[in-house]
Amino acid sequence: MPRPCFKIEKNYPEPLAGVDEAGCAPLAGPVVAAAVVLDRANFPRGIDDSKALAPKEREAICARLYKVARIGVGIATVEEIDRLNIYWARMLAMSRAVDALGFDPAMVLVDGNRCPRWQRPSQAIVAGDAKCRSIAAASIVAKVTRDRIMTDYCREYPGYGWSSNKGYGTPEHHRGLESLGLTPLHRRSFAPVRAIAEAAVQPILKIVPAAPAMSAREAPIEAMKIRLAG
């Protein structure tokens, strides 16, 4: 399968920024977006959709990108995800990533089918991280940045496997949720997390054993005791 190239990008003016995000599906952690402006005469080899690269490849390419490209990173927090929903939090992270470049690109190409509500020339490209080199570069930076964030959080909140699953709903993560409960980094607006949060506040019903039933012979005697007591 061919790697992303500049074919689509050559139809647009420079400087051109590719934008992509990482972390929409996980149950925990922020969503991270990156904007990357490549120098078409000097860029790292091997740029591809981040999902097609091994972690060490992503790390190496990301390090080289920071040496030769203009990069902006934007983050939407867990609180913003829960308040806005993941779609709008994603858009917010992408807007922040382009703002973080420090200048206005002549064109912005965004991975997906819609651009954020901003006042800048832009175009959404479906599966852009597999087609456009600048978007693919952004996908690498976003993925590497978010993976590092979740690995750091794993030290603060052990038991959920974030160093390996990065907050996705893996069996290990679910086992952690069941045994340890929720952390401040869990997205309460996501159904699996919300179900655990709701279960945690349900009242606990105390089951009291029922008194043994009296026989027909014992009932009149019990009634007499009650009258005498009165």
PDB file of N, CA and C in Angstrom, residues 153-163 165 171-181 183 186:
ATOM      1  N   TYR A 153       0.817   9.254  33.269  1.00  0.00           N
ATOM      2  CA  TYR A 153      -0.330   9.101  34.166  1.00  0.00           C
ATOM      3  C   TYR A 153      -0.379   7.699  34.773  1.00  0.00           C
ATOM      4  N   CYS A 154       0.153   6.710  34.061  1.00  0.00           N
ATOM      5  CA  CYS A 154       0.160   5.344  34.567  1.00  0.00           C
ATOM      6  C   CYS A 154       0.953   5.244  35.867  1.00  0.00           C
ATOM      7  N   ARG A 155       1.987   6.042  36.003  1.00  0.00           N
ATOM      8  CA  ARG A 155       2.770   6.043  37.241  1.00  0.00           C
ATOM      9  C   ARG A 155       1.967   6.629  38.398  1.00  0.00           C
ATOM     10  N   GLU A 156       1.114   7.590  38.087  1.00  0.00           N
ATOM     11  CA  GLU A 156       0.291   8.223  39.113  1.00  0.00           C
ATOM     12  C   GLU A 156      -0.919   7.363  39.480  1.00  0.00           C
ATOM     13  N   TYR A 157      -1.452   6.644  38.476  1.00  0.00           N
ATOM     14  CA  TYR A 157      -2.623   5.797  38.696  1.00  0.00           C
ATOM     15  C   TYR A 157      -2.328   4.386  38.186  1.00  0.00           C
ATOM     16  N   PRO A 158      -1.561   3.606  38.940  1.00  0.00           N
ATOM     17  CA  PRO A 158      -1.239   2.240  38.505  1.00  0.00           C
ATOM     18  C   PRO A 158      -2.455   1.324  38.631  1.00  0.00           C
ATOM     19  N   GLY A 159      -2.403   0.228  37.896  1.00  0.00           N
ATOM     20  CA  GLY A 159      -3.457  -0.765  38.008  1.00  0.00           C
ATOM     21  C   GLY A 159      -4.422  -0.797  36.845  1.00  0.00           C
ATOM     22  N   TYR A 160      -4.312   0.170  35.925  1.00  0.00           N
ATOM     23  CA  TYR A 160      -5.216   0.225  34.773  1.00  0.00           C
ATOM     24  C   TYR A 160      -4.529  -0.143  33.461  1.00  0.00           C
ATOM     25  N   GLY A 161      -3.205  -0.288  33.497  1.00  0.00           N
ATOM     26  CA  GLY A 161      -2.467  -0.685  32.303  1.00  0.00           C
ATOM     27  C   GLY A 161      -2.296   0.403  31.270  1.00  0.00           C
ATOM     28  N   TRP A 162      -2.318   1.671  31.705  1.00  0.00           N
ATOM     29  CA  TRP A 162      -2.256   2.759  30.725  1.00  0.00           C
ATOM     30  C   TRP A 162      -0.934   2.833  29.981  1.00  0.00           C
ATOM     31  N   SER A 163       0.115   2.281  30.544  1.00  0.00           N
ATOM     32  CA  SER A 163       1.399   2.317  29.840  1.00  0.00           C
ATOM     33  C   SER A 163       1.345   1.491  28.567  1.00  0.00           C
ATOM     34  N   ASN A 165      -2.103   0.162  27.260  1.00  0.00           N
ATOM     35  CA  ASN A 165      -3.373   0.366  26.534  1.00  0.00           C
ATOM     36  C   ASN A 165      -3.709   1.828  26.289  1.00  0.00           C
ATOM     37  N   PRO A 171      -9.313  -5.410  28.241  1.00  0.00           N
ATOM     38  CA  PRO A 171      -9.676  -6.212  29.421  1.00  0.00           C
ATOM     39  C   PRO A 171      -8.925  -5.784  30.678  1.00  0.00           C
ATOM     40  N   GLU A 172      -7.632  -5.474  30.545  1.00  0.00           N
ATOM     41  CA  GLU A 172      -6.852  -5.043  31.700  1.00  0.00           C
ATOM     42  C   GLU A 172      -7.399  -3.759  32.289  1.00  0.00           C
ATOM     43  N   HIS A 173      -7.758  -2.832  31.415  1.00  0.00           N
ATOM     44  CA  HIS A 173      -8.320  -1.567  31.883  1.00  0.00           C
ATOM     45  C   HIS A 173      -9.648  -1.803  32.602  1.00  0.00           C
ATOM     46  N   HIS A 174     -10.498  -2.649  32.045  1.00  0.00           N
ATOM     47  CA  HIS A 174     -11.788  -2.939  32.669  1.00  0.00           C
ATOM     48  C   HIS A 174     -11.611  -3.627  34.022  1.00  0.00           C
ATOM     49  N   ARG A 175     -10.612  -4.492  34.120  1.00  0.00           N
ATOM     50  CA  ARG A 175     -10.359  -5.138  35.416  1.00  0.00           C
ATOM     51  C   ARG A 175      -9.948  -4.097  36.458  1.00  0.00           C
ATOM     52  N   GLY A 176      -9.142  -3.132  36.026  1.00  0.00           N
ATOM     53  CA  GLY A 176      -8.751  -2.059  36.926  1.00  0.00           C
ATOM     54  C   GLY A 176      -9.948  -1.236  37.379  1.00  0.00           C
ATOM     55  N   LEU A 177     -10.851  -0.948  36.450  1.00  0.00           N
ATOM     56  CA  LEU A 177     -12.052  -0.192  36.794  1.00  0.00           C
ATOM     57  C   LEU A 177     -12.901  -0.936  37.818  1.00  0.00           C
ATOM     58  N   GLU A 178     -13.032  -2.239  37.622  1.00  0.00           N
ATOM     59  CA  GLU A 178     -13.859  -3.041  38.518  1.00  0.00           C
ATOM     60  C   GLU A 178     -13.250  -3.160  39.917  1.00  0.00           C
ATOM     61  N   SER A 179     -11.929  -3.254  39.984  1.00  0.00           N
ATOM     62  CA  SER A 179     -11.287  -3.462  41.281  1.00  0.00           C
ATOM     63  C   SER A 179     -10.893  -2.162  41.980  1.00  0.00           C
ATOM     64  N   LEU A 180     -10.566  -1.131  41.220  1.00  0.00           N
ATOM     65  CA  LEU A 180     -10.058   0.105  41.808  1.00  0.00           C
ATOM     66  C   LEU A 180     -11.031   1.274  41.712  1.00  0.00           C
ATOM     67  N   GLY A 181     -12.000   1.179  40.807  1.00  0.00           N
ATOM     68  CA  GLY A 181     -12.930   2.286  40.607  1.00  0.00           C
ATOM     69  C   GLY A 181     -12.389   3.328  39.640  1.00  0.00           C
ATOM     70  N   THR A 183     -10.843   7.093  38.295  1.00  0.00           N
ATOM     71  CA  THR A 183      -9.865   8.138  38.599  1.00  0.00           C
ATOM     72  C   THR A 183     -10.377   9.463  38.040  1.00  0.00           C
ATOM     73  N   HIS A 186     -10.831   9.520  34.135  1.00  0.00           N
ATOM     74  CA  HIS A 186     -11.821   8.740  33.397  1.00  0.00           C
ATOM     75  C   HIS A 186     -12.938   9.642  32.875  1.00  0.00           C
TER      76      HIS A 186
END
